[in-house]
Each structure stands twice: as C-alpha cells, then as structure tokens.
Amino acid sequence: MSKSTSKRTKGAEFRAAIWLARNPEWLLGTSAITASACTLGPTTTGYVLGGATAATGIWYRGHPDSFDTVAAPALRAFSRRWFGTYAGRHWRDLMDVHKLTTEHRRKQYTMYPRVVRVRSYSPSIDTVLVKLAAGQSPRHFEKQTEELAHAMKAERVAVEPLKPGYVALIVQRDEPFTHVIPAPDMPENAEDVDLRAVLLGEDEFGGDWTEPVIGTHTLSAGATGSGKNSLAFAKLRSMAPLIRDGIVRVWICDPKYLEFAAVKAITENRYADDAGECLELIEAWVADMERTQKRMQRAGVRSVEPSREYPVNLLIVDEIGSLVAYRPEYARQITGLLARGTSMGRATGHVLDAYIQEPSKDVLDIRDLFPNRICLRTTSPTHPDMVLGEDARARGAIADQIPAIPETAGIGYRIDARSRAPRRVRAAYTTDENVRELVEFVRDGQTGSIRSIA
Ligand SMILES: Nc1ncnc2c1ncn2[C@@H]1O[C@H](COP(=O)(O)OP(=O)(O)OP(=O)(O)O)[C@@H](O)[C@H]1O
C-alpha cells in the first residue's frame, strides 16, 4: 500500500462507514428495526420488541443455568462494551489520562488504541481485546495496569499479549470471594453422593462448585500456600459415606509427610510418604487396576458402576512433581506407572487426583493424561495456560494475579468444558476439627468388612 502523503485526515462520513463496518451489530440491529417498522408498522414492531424482552425475562427467571451460561455473558459484554468504560468517549478519556495514546506528528492527530471486542464470561471478569495504536507495544499497557485498575474501579487489570498489534486486557471487576467457605457437610447416605459432581466449594455465581471424581483424572496446580490441600479434603468429606461403605477406596502418596497424615486412618494403610514407599503404593494401585481389568474381562463387562464389588480407587498424589521430577531414582518408574494407570484406569474406576506446584512439562510430562484441571494461584503468567489449556489466561483465568496472601487461599479457576469459559471458584476450607470429624465418621461407620491391602 502506498504511504499517505496528504496532511488531511479521512472525512467524517468515511470514518462513520468504517465504524459501522467494524461494528455490524449496530447496522444490523437498526436496519432490522427500521425494516420491521416500515413493513409491519411501529405498533407490531413494539409488540415484537416487548415480546423479546418478556421472553428474555422468562428465560432469566425460568432457567438460570442456561441463562447464566448463554445469555448473561452476551448481554453483559454488550452493555459494558457500549454503555460502560469501554465505550467511545469513556475509553478515549481513559486512554488520554493514562497516556496510552500516540501522536501522528505530521497530520497532527491523536491515535487511540481501539476496543475490538469485549467478552464477559463471568460477572467478575471482562476480557477486552484491544488493537494497539501505531507506535505502541503491550509494555505501554503493562506499565499502567495499577492505574487503570483504579480508574476502572476494578480489583486488578492484567495484560495478555495476543498477537502482534493486539493485547487482551483482563479486567477483574470485583472479588467474589471475601469469605472462607466452610467445609462441606458429610452426607449420611452413599446414595446422596454423585461421583460425577462432588462438592468442592463455591463458584463465583454463588452456586455449588462440583468436580467429577469418576470418569476422569484431575490435576490441580497452585503455588505453595495456594490451598491445594483444601481441594482434596473437601472432596473426601463430600464422599465420606462412600469411603465408609467401601465404595470408594482412598490411596494417598504424601511425599511432604505431613499434609495427609491426619487422614491416614481412612486409607486402610493405603498410605505412603517416603518416595520409595510411594513407588510401591503406586505399583499396588496399578496391580489392583490390572486385577480388576481381568475380573471385568471374565465377567464380560466393559464398564462398571461403583460398588463394593467394583470400588472406585482414588489415588491422591500430593506434590507429584517431587516424585516424577525431583527424585531421578524413582521418577522414570513412577511416571511409567502413572501413565499406565491414567491411560487405562478410568474404566475400572482407578482414578488419579494429583497436586503440583510447578505444572511445566519439564516437571510433569504426563500432564496431558489429566482431562480435568484446576488452577489455583500460580507464580507465573504462563502457568494458567499450561494447566487449563491454550488461551485460558486470555479468556480471563488470571491465576497469577491472585494475591499471594492467606486470605486468597483456595481461590482459583476451572474451565467450563462446553463453553471454554474460565470460572473463578473457591474451595471450601476443611479445618483440623473437620478432618477429625471425617476420620471418625468413616471409622465409626465402617462395617469391618473392608479388606486392607496392607
Ligand atoms: N480453601 C481455603 N479457604 C481459606 N483458607 C485456606 C483454604 N485452603 C487453605 N487455606 C489456608 O491457607 C494455608 C495454606 O494452605 P495449604 O497448605 O493447603 O496450601 P498448599 O497449596 O497445599 O501449599 P503447599 O504446597 O506449600 O503445601 C492453610 O494453612 C490455611 O490456613
């Protein structure tokens, strides 16, 4: 393209046409209403618009789940894009005040970064795709995040460079979790627990946060002190009657020696701390899986429902990095066993629940064998994508921005499997007293017929 030599800028009518081409929703919306008013008449058009509004209201009241995942993000994004901070003059003022503009010296006009798209997957987080003005780089925005957050009355703003010339601003508008969530109640009966949706805490909408225990393997990542243990303890409490009744058998590798010692009693000695013992325990878990495979083969079944005959064998591996990366003498064997277990164990109910601080492939090269992922506070902006998948951070999973203070322990993100939208969640906190209750509940109720492997 030839370089412009004129000192004049484009005419207003051309700028308006370009604006409409970039924002076709306005063109389509106004044309549809005008066409409807001309053909059907203003009264009928009014009724149609009123009917659409009423239908939205009915949807909002009648089916909150689908409304919150489908309609609410679109409506929220639209109103914030066109009537809030990211709209026209508000946005330009924001850019002016924070010196996020550049000057065309020859033509003497100011160039503004342009809002291309706003997404608002959750009420607390917006992601704003911004085309940088000529002469800008993501660093210009990175230097201003604190000031922008104050100006937008947001908790924090993070910048994610996307491709040359574009950044995503991730604006966390508020902190939905200002309180500690108490440990889940332990249901009395095994029938009250759904192993496909085990209660872990709350999501940012104030709803239950549940995760599947069967049919998947779960990897939870988080820096030291991020509250990883609370995930495992909430899970154990929510499944307590199944553990008591021998329908879920818990195996624990506790290489940090202390974290899970309090629940050793509910594992029927399927517990190890030293790395060498962890290797033996994992071997026993894989051998159990192979025995179950043979039993199922003899019985002619390809899948089983959790029962005493075919219990779920949940292997909790705390700080998996310390077993598969930092102890070379055990790493290869443990990695091989876990790879075997995770690739075949789902059908037999042998499921892995692993916890890690540093989720890179160098540390955990079997990361892809975990279909289910949770990301608590991380130390690096690269970690959310490593754990939750490509673009997770750009979509709003700013786990690296969670302040490293005790008040935020248990807060993190998960990705909705269908919409790929990140959801901020907080695990319930299980106190030492709650752990004792769990152990008593399981032990007191056990019938004694559960065989220990030890
Ligand atoms: N869900 C939670 N809600 C509120 N506070 C929590 C929660 N989970 C943990 N905490 C608090 O944070 C502290 C650190 O938690 P925890 O030891 O589970 O972190 P961690 O991620 O396992 O760290 P490390 O990897 O170093 O063991 C706990 O002592 C507790 O006080």
Coordinates of C-alpha atoms and ligand atoms in Angstrom, one line a residue:
M1 CA 0.0 0.0 0.0
S2 CA 1.3 3.5 -0.9
K3 CA 2.2 5.7 2.0
S4 CA -0.2 8.6 2.7
T5 CA 1.3 12.0 1.8
S6 CA -1.7 14.2 2.5
K7 CA -1.8 16.1 5.7
R8 CA -5.6 15.8 5.8
T9 CA -7.4 13.0 7.6
K10 CA -10.3 10.9 6.3
G11 CA -13.7 12.6 6.0
A12 CA -16.3 12.0 8.8
E13 CA -18.7 10.1 6.5
F14 CA -15.9 7.6 5.7
R15 CA -15.0 7.2 9.3
A16 CA -18.7 6.6 10.2
A17 CA -18.9 3.9 7.4
I18 CA -15.7 2.2 8.6
W19 CA -17.1 2.3 12.2
L20 CA -20.3 0.6 11.0
A21 CA -18.4 -2.0 9.1
R22 CA -16.4 -2.8 12.2
N23 CA -19.4 -2.9 14.4
P24 CA -22.0 -4.5 12.2
E25 CA -24.3 -5.3 15.2
W26 CA -25.5 -1.7 15.2
L27 CA -26.1 -1.7 11.4
L28 CA -28.0 -5.0 11.6
G29 CA -29.9 -4.0 14.7
T30 CA -31.1 -0.6 13.5
S31 CA -31.8 -1.9 9.9
A32 CA -33.9 -4.8 11.3
I33 CA -35.9 -2.4 13.5
T34 CA -36.4 0.1 10.7
A35 CA -37.4 -2.6 8.2
S36 CA -39.8 -4.1 10.7
A37 CA -41.3 -0.6 11.4
C38 CA -41.8 0.0 7.6
T39 CA -43.3 -3.4 6.8
L40 CA -45.1 -4.4 10.0
G41 CA -45.8 -0.9 11.4
P42 CA -44.5 0.7 14.6
T43 CA -47.1 -0.9 16.8
T44 CA -46.3 -4.5 15.7
T45 CA -42.6 -3.8 16.0
G46 CA -43.2 -2.5 19.5
Y47 CA -45.0 -5.8 20.3
V48 CA -42.2 -7.9 18.9
L49 CA -39.6 -6.0 20.9
G50 CA -41.7 -6.2 24.0
G51 CA -42.2 -9.9 23.4
A52 CA -38.5 -10.5 23.0
T53 CA -37.8 -8.6 26.3
A54 CA -40.5 -10.6 28.1
A55 CA -39.1 -13.9 26.7
T56 CA -35.6 -12.9 28.0
G57 CA -37.2 -12.2 31.4
I58 CA -38.9 -15.6 31.4
W59 CA -35.7 -17.3 30.5
Y60 CA -33.8 -15.4 33.2
R61 CA -36.3 -16.4 35.9
G62 CA -37.2 -19.9 34.5
H63 CA -33.8 -21.4 33.6
P64 CA -31.0 -19.7 35.5
D65 CA -28.4 -22.3 34.4
S66 CA -28.7 -21.8 30.7
F67 CA -29.3 -18.1 31.0
D68 CA -26.2 -17.6 33.1
T69 CA -24.0 -19.5 30.6
V70 CA -25.5 -18.4 27.3
A71 CA -27.5 -15.1 27.5
A72 CA -25.9 -13.3 30.5
P73 CA -22.3 -13.2 29.1
A74 CA -23.5 -11.8 25.8
L75 CA -25.8 -9.2 27.5
R76 CA -23.2 -8.2 30.0
A77 CA -20.5 -7.8 27.3
F78 CA -22.8 -5.8 25.1
S79 CA -23.8 -3.3 27.9
R80 CA -20.2 -2.9 29.1
R81 CA -18.9 -2.5 25.5
W82 CA -21.4 0.2 24.5
F83 CA -22.5 1.9 27.7
G84 CA -19.6 1.4 30.1
T85 CA -15.9 2.1 30.5
Y86 CA -15.0 0.6 27.1
A87 CA -17.4 2.8 25.1
G88 CA -16.5 5.8 22.9
R89 CA -15.6 8.9 25.0
H90 CA -15.2 6.9 28.3
W91 CA -12.5 4.8 26.6
R92 CA -10.8 7.7 24.9
D93 CA -10.7 9.7 28.2
L94 CA -9.2 6.6 30.0
M95 CA -6.5 6.3 27.3
D96 CA -5.8 10.1 27.4
V97 CA -5.5 10.2 31.2
H98 CA -3.1 7.2 31.3
K99 CA -1.0 8.4 28.3
L100 CA -1.9 5.4 26.3
T101 CA -2.3 7.3 23.1
T102 CA 0.2 8.2 20.4
E103 CA 0.5 11.3 18.2
H104 CA 0.7 11.4 14.4
R105 CA 3.1 14.3 14.2
R106 CA 2.7 15.2 10.6
K107 CA -1.1 15.1 10.4
Q108 CA -1.3 16.3 14.0
Y109 CA -3.9 14.0 15.4
T110 CA -4.0 11.6 18.3
M111 CA -4.2 7.8 17.7
Y112 CA -6.1 5.7 20.3
P113 CA -5.9 2.0 21.0
R114 CA -9.2 0.6 19.7
V115 CA -11.5 -1.7 21.6
V116 CA -12.2 -4.6 19.2
R117 CA -14.3 -6.9 21.3
V118 CA -15.5 -7.3 24.9
R119 CA -16.2 -10.7 26.4
S120 CA -17.7 -11.1 29.9
Y121 CA -17.8 -14.8 30.6
S122 CA -18.3 -14.1 34.3
P123 CA -19.8 -11.2 36.2
S124 CA -16.5 -10.5 37.8
I125 CA -14.2 -10.6 34.8
D126 CA -14.2 -8.8 31.4
T127 CA -11.7 -9.5 28.7
V128 CA -11.2 -6.6 26.3
L129 CA -9.4 -7.2 23.0
V130 CA -7.6 -4.0 22.1
K131 CA -5.8 -3.1 18.9
L132 CA -2.8 -1.1 19.8
A133 CA -2.3 2.3 18.4
A134 CA 0.6 2.7 16.0
G135 CA 3.8 3.1 17.9
Q136 CA 2.6 1.1 21.0
S137 CA 3.6 -2.2 22.4
P138 CA 2.0 -4.3 25.1
R139 CA 4.5 -2.9 27.5
H140 CA 2.8 0.5 27.4
F141 CA -0.3 -1.1 28.9
E142 CA 1.7 -3.3 31.3
K143 CA 3.2 -0.2 32.9
Q144 CA -0.2 1.2 33.6
T145 CA -2.2 -1.7 35.0
E146 CA -2.4 -0.5 38.5
E147 CA -3.5 3.0 37.5
L148 CA -6.0 1.5 35.0
A149 CA -7.5 -0.7 37.7
H150 CA -8.1 2.3 40.0
A151 CA -9.6 4.3 37.2
M152 CA -11.9 1.5 36.2
K153 CA -12.8 0.8 39.8
A154 CA -11.6 -2.8 39.2
E155 CA -9.7 -5.1 41.6
R156 CA -7.0 -5.6 39.0
V157 CA -6.1 -5.4 35.4
A158 CA -3.8 -7.9 33.6
V159 CA -2.4 -7.6 30.1
E160 CA -2.0 -10.6 27.8
P161 CA -0.1 -10.0 24.6
L162 CA -2.1 -12.0 21.9
K163 CA -0.5 -11.4 18.5
P164 CA 1.4 -8.5 17.0
G165 CA -0.5 -5.3 17.5
Y166 CA -3.2 -6.7 19.9
V167 CA -3.5 -7.2 23.6
A168 CA -6.2 -8.6 25.8
L169 CA -6.9 -6.5 28.9
I170 CA -8.3 -8.8 31.6
V171 CA -10.3 -6.7 34.0
Q172 CA -11.3 -8.3 37.3
R173 CA -14.1 -6.1 38.4
D174 CA -14.5 -7.4 41.9
E175 CA -13.6 -10.3 44.2
P176 CA -16.5 -12.6 44.6
F177 CA -14.8 -14.5 47.5
T178 CA -14.4 -12.3 50.5
H179 CA -15.3 -15.1 53.0
V180 CA -14.0 -18.5 53.8
I181 CA -16.3 -21.3 52.6
P182 CA -17.0 -23.8 55.4
A183 CA -16.2 -27.5 54.8
P184 CA -18.9 -29.4 53.0
D185 CA -21.3 -31.3 55.2
M186 CA -20.8 -35.1 55.0
P187 CA -23.9 -36.7 53.6
E188 CA -25.3 -39.5 55.7
N189 CA -26.0 -42.0 52.9
A190 CA -24.0 -43.2 49.9
E191 CA -26.9 -42.6 47.6
D192 CA -26.7 -38.9 48.4
V193 CA -23.3 -38.6 46.7
D194 CA -22.9 -38.2 42.9
L195 CA -19.4 -39.1 42.0
R196 CA -19.8 -37.2 38.7
A197 CA -20.3 -34.0 40.7
V198 CA -18.6 -34.0 44.1
L199 CA -18.9 -30.8 46.0
L200 CA -15.6 -28.8 46.4
G201 CA -16.8 -25.3 47.2
E202 CA -18.5 -22.4 45.5
D203 CA -18.3 -20.7 42.1
E204 CA -18.3 -17.0 41.5
F205 CA -22.1 -17.1 40.9
G206 CA -22.6 -18.3 44.5
G207 CA -23.5 -21.8 43.2
D208 CA -22.0 -25.1 44.1
W209 CA -18.7 -25.9 42.6
T210 CA -18.5 -29.6 41.9
E211 CA -16.0 -31.7 40.1
P212 CA -16.2 -35.3 38.7
V213 CA -14.3 -37.9 40.6
I214 CA -15.0 -40.8 38.3
G215 CA -14.5 -41.0 34.5
T216 CA -11.5 -38.6 34.6
H217 CA -8.2 -37.9 36.3
T218 CA -7.7 -34.5 37.9
L219 CA -4.6 -32.3 38.1
S220 CA -4.7 -29.3 40.5
A221 CA -1.9 -26.8 40.3
G222 CA -1.1 -24.0 42.6
A223 CA 1.9 -22.2 44.3
T224 CA 2.9 -23.1 47.8
G225 CA 0.2 -21.9 50.2
S226 CA -2.5 -21.5 47.5
G227 CA -4.7 -24.0 49.3
K228 CA -4.3 -27.2 47.2
N229 CA -5.0 -29.4 50.2
S230 CA -8.4 -27.9 50.7
L231 CA -9.5 -29.4 47.4
A232 CA -8.6 -32.9 48.4
F233 CA -10.1 -32.6 51.9
A234 CA -13.4 -31.1 50.6
K235 CA -13.6 -34.0 48.1
L236 CA -13.0 -36.6 50.8
R237 CA -15.7 -35.0 53.1
S238 CA -18.2 -34.8 50.3
M239 CA -17.6 -38.5 49.5
A240 CA -17.4 -39.6 53.2
P241 CA -20.3 -42.2 53.1
L242 CA -18.9 -43.9 50.0
I243 CA -15.5 -44.2 51.7
R244 CA -17.2 -45.5 54.9
D245 CA -19.1 -48.1 52.9
G246 CA -16.1 -49.3 50.9
I247 CA -17.4 -48.0 47.6
V248 CA -14.5 -45.5 47.3
R249 CA -11.1 -46.7 48.4
V250 CA -8.6 -43.9 49.1
W251 CA -4.9 -44.3 48.3
I252 CA -2.5 -41.5 49.3
C253 CA 1.0 -40.6 48.4
D254 CA 2.1 -37.8 50.8
P255 CA 5.7 -37.0 50.0
K256 CA 5.6 -33.9 52.2
Y257 CA 4.9 -36.3 55.1
L258 CA 2.5 -34.1 57.0
E259 CA -0.3 -32.9 54.8
F260 CA -2.4 -36.1 54.7
A261 CA -1.1 -37.9 57.8
A262 CA -4.4 -36.9 59.6
V263 CA -6.5 -39.0 57.2
K264 CA -4.2 -42.0 57.1
A265 CA -6.8 -43.8 59.2
I266 CA -9.4 -43.7 56.4
T267 CA -7.0 -45.2 53.8
E268 CA -6.8 -48.7 55.4
N269 CA -3.0 -48.3 55.2
R270 CA -3.0 -47.4 51.5
Y271 CA -0.8 -44.5 52.5
A272 CA 2.8 -43.7 51.8
D273 CA 5.1 -40.8 52.4
D274 CA 8.7 -41.7 51.6
A275 CA 9.3 -41.7 47.8
G276 CA 10.3 -45.4 47.8
E277 CA 7.1 -46.3 49.6
C278 CA 5.1 -44.1 47.2
L279 CA 6.5 -46.1 44.3
E280 CA 5.4 -49.4 46.0
L281 CA 1.9 -47.9 46.7
I282 CA 1.5 -46.8 43.0
E283 CA 2.7 -50.3 41.9
A284 CA 0.0 -51.8 44.1
W285 CA -2.6 -49.4 42.7
V286 CA -1.7 -50.3 39.1
A287 CA -1.7 -54.0 40.0
D288 CA -5.1 -53.6 41.5
M289 CA -6.3 -52.0 38.3
E290 CA -4.9 -54.9 36.3
R291 CA -6.7 -57.4 38.5
T292 CA -9.9 -55.5 38.1
Q293 CA -9.4 -55.5 34.3
K294 CA -9.1 -59.3 34.3
R295 CA -12.2 -59.7 36.6
M296 CA -14.2 -57.5 34.3
Q297 CA -13.0 -59.5 31.3
R298 CA -14.1 -62.7 32.9
A299 CA -17.4 -61.2 33.8
G300 CA -17.8 -59.9 30.2
V301 CA -18.4 -56.3 31.2
R302 CA -16.7 -53.2 29.7
S303 CA -17.7 -50.7 32.4
V304 CA -18.9 -50.9 35.9
E305 CA -20.9 -48.7 38.3
P306 CA -19.0 -48.0 41.6
S307 CA -20.0 -50.7 44.2
R308 CA -18.3 -52.7 46.9
E309 CA -17.5 -55.3 44.2
Y310 CA -16.0 -52.7 41.9
P311 CA -15.0 -49.9 44.2
V312 CA -13.6 -46.6 42.9
N313 CA -9.8 -46.5 43.7
L314 CA -8.9 -42.8 44.1
L315 CA -5.2 -42.3 44.2
I316 CA -4.3 -38.9 45.7
V317 CA -0.7 -37.9 44.9
D318 CA 0.3 -34.7 46.6
E319 CA 3.2 -32.7 45.1
I320 CA 3.5 -35.1 42.2
G321 CA 6.5 -33.1 40.9
S322 CA 8.6 -34.3 43.8
L323 CA 8.0 -37.9 42.7
V324 CA 8.3 -37.6 38.9
A325 CA 10.9 -34.9 38.5
Y326 CA 13.0 -34.2 41.6
R327 CA 13.8 -37.8 42.6
P328 CA 15.6 -39.2 39.5
E329 CA 16.0 -42.7 41.1
Y330 CA 12.2 -43.1 41.2
A331 CA 11.0 -40.7 38.5
R332 CA 11.1 -43.0 35.5
Q333 CA 9.3 -45.9 37.2
I334 CA 6.7 -43.7 38.8
T335 CA 6.0 -41.8 35.6
G336 CA 5.6 -45.0 33.7
L337 CA 3.2 -46.5 36.3
L338 CA 1.1 -43.3 36.5
A339 CA 1.0 -43.2 32.7
R340 CA -0.3 -46.8 32.6
G341 CA -2.8 -46.1 35.4
T342 CA -4.2 -42.9 33.9
S343 CA -4.4 -44.3 30.3
M344 CA -6.4 -47.4 31.4
G345 CA -7.8 -46.8 34.8
R346 CA -11.0 -44.9 34.0
A347 CA -12.9 -48.0 33.0
T348 CA -12.1 -49.9 36.2
G349 CA -12.6 -46.8 38.5
H350 CA -8.9 -46.3 39.1
V351 CA -8.7 -42.5 39.2
L352 CA -5.8 -40.2 39.9
D353 CA -6.1 -36.9 41.7
A354 CA -2.7 -35.2 41.6
Y355 CA -1.4 -31.9 43.0
I356 CA 1.5 -29.9 41.7
Q357 CA 3.2 -26.5 42.3
E358 CA 5.1 -26.2 39.0
P359 CA 3.0 -27.5 36.2
S360 CA 5.5 -27.3 33.3
K361 CA 6.1 -30.3 31.0
D362 CA 9.7 -30.5 32.3
V363 CA 8.3 -31.4 35.7
L364 CA 5.2 -33.3 34.6
D365 CA 5.5 -34.8 31.2
I366 CA 2.3 -36.8 31.6
R367 CA 0.3 -33.6 32.1
D368 CA -1.9 -34.4 29.0
L369 CA -3.2 -37.5 30.6
F370 CA -5.3 -35.4 33.0
P371 CA -8.5 -34.4 31.4
N372 CA -9.8 -32.4 34.4
R373 CA -7.8 -29.4 35.6
I374 CA -8.0 -26.9 38.3
C375 CA -5.6 -23.9 38.7
L376 CA -5.2 -22.1 42.0
R377 CA -2.9 -19.1 42.5
T378 CA 0.3 -19.5 40.4
T379 CA 3.6 -17.8 40.4
S380 CA 3.9 -17.3 36.6
P381 CA 1.6 -15.9 34.0
T382 CA 2.5 -18.9 31.8
H383 CA 1.0 -21.4 34.3
P384 CA -2.7 -20.9 33.7
D385 CA -2.4 -21.9 30.1
M386 CA -0.2 -24.9 31.0
V387 CA -2.9 -26.1 33.4
L388 CA -6.1 -25.0 31.9
G389 CA -5.3 -25.1 28.2
E390 CA -4.4 -22.6 25.4
D391 CA -5.7 -19.1 25.8
A392 CA -7.1 -19.8 29.3
R393 CA -5.4 -16.7 30.6
A394 CA -6.5 -14.5 27.7
R395 CA -10.1 -15.6 28.4
G396 CA -9.7 -14.4 32.0
A397 CA -8.1 -17.1 34.1
I398 CA -5.6 -14.7 35.7
A399 CA -4.5 -17.2 38.4
D400 CA -1.1 -15.5 38.5
Q401 CA -2.8 -12.3 39.6
I402 CA -4.4 -13.8 42.7
P403 CA -2.5 -12.0 45.6
A404 CA -0.2 -14.3 47.5
I405 CA -1.8 -13.7 50.8
P406 CA -3.6 -16.2 53.1
E407 CA -7.0 -14.6 52.5
T408 CA -7.0 -15.8 48.9
A409 CA -6.1 -19.5 49.7
G410 CA -8.4 -21.9 47.8
I411 CA -9.3 -19.4 45.1
G412 CA -8.6 -20.4 41.5
Y413 CA -10.1 -21.2 38.1
R414 CA -11.6 -24.0 36.2
I415 CA -12.6 -24.1 32.6
D416 CA -16.2 -24.9 31.6
A417 CA -15.9 -27.9 29.3
R418 CA -18.6 -26.8 26.8
S419 CA -18.1 -23.0 26.6
R420 CA -14.4 -23.0 27.4
A421 CA -15.1 -20.0 29.7
P422 CA -13.0 -19.7 32.8
R423 CA -14.9 -19.7 36.1
R424 CA -13.5 -18.4 39.3
V425 CA -14.0 -20.8 42.2
R426 CA -13.1 -21.2 45.8
A427 CA -12.6 -24.4 47.6
A428 CA -14.2 -25.0 51.0
Y429 CA -11.8 -24.9 53.9
T430 CA -11.6 -28.1 56.0
T431 CA -10.3 -27.3 59.5
D432 CA -8.3 -29.8 61.6
E433 CA -11.5 -30.4 63.5
N434 CA -13.4 -31.1 60.3
V435 CA -10.7 -33.6 59.3
R436 CA -11.1 -35.4 62.7
E437 CA -14.9 -35.5 62.1
L438 CA -14.3 -37.1 58.7
V439 CA -12.0 -39.8 60.2
E440 CA -14.5 -40.6 63.0
F441 CA -17.4 -40.6 60.5
V442 CA -15.6 -43.1 58.3
R443 CA -14.2 -45.3 61.0
D444 CA -17.2 -45.4 63.3
G445 CA -19.5 -46.3 60.4
Q446 CA -17.3 -48.9 58.8
T447 CA -18.7 -52.4 58.9
G448 CA -15.3 -54.0 59.2
S449 CA -15.7 -56.0 56.0
I450 CA -13.4 -53.8 54.0
R451 CA -10.2 -55.6 53.4
S452 CA -7.0 -53.8 53.9
I453 CA -4.2 -54.4 51.4
A454 CA -1.5 -53.9 54.0
Ligands
LIG1 N1 -10.0 -23.2 50.9 C1 -9.4 -22.4 51.8 N2 -10.0 -21.3 52.2 C2 -9.4 -20.5 53.1 N3 -8.2 -20.7 53.6 C3 -7.5 -21.8 53.2 C4 -8.1 -22.6 52.2 N4 -7.1 -23.6 52.0 C5 -6.1 -23.3 52.7 N5 -6.3 -22.2 53.4 C6 -5.3 -21.6 54.3 O1 -4.1 -21.4 53.6 C7 -3.0 -22.1 54.2 C8 -2.1 -22.9 53.1 O2 -2.9 -23.9 52.6 P1 -2.3 -25.3 52.0 O3 -1.2 -25.8 53.0 O4 -3.4 -26.2 51.7 O5 -1.6 -24.8 50.7 P2 -0.9 -25.7 49.7 O6 -1.2 -25.2 48.4 O7 -1.1 -27.1 50.0 O8 0.6 -25.3 50.0 P3 1.9 -26.3 49.9 O9 2.0 -26.7 48.5 O10 3.0 -25.5 50.4 O11 1.6 -27.5 50.9 C9 -3.6 -23.1 55.2 O12 -2.9 -23.3 56.3 C10 -4.9 -22.4 55.5 O13 -4.8 -21.6 56.6

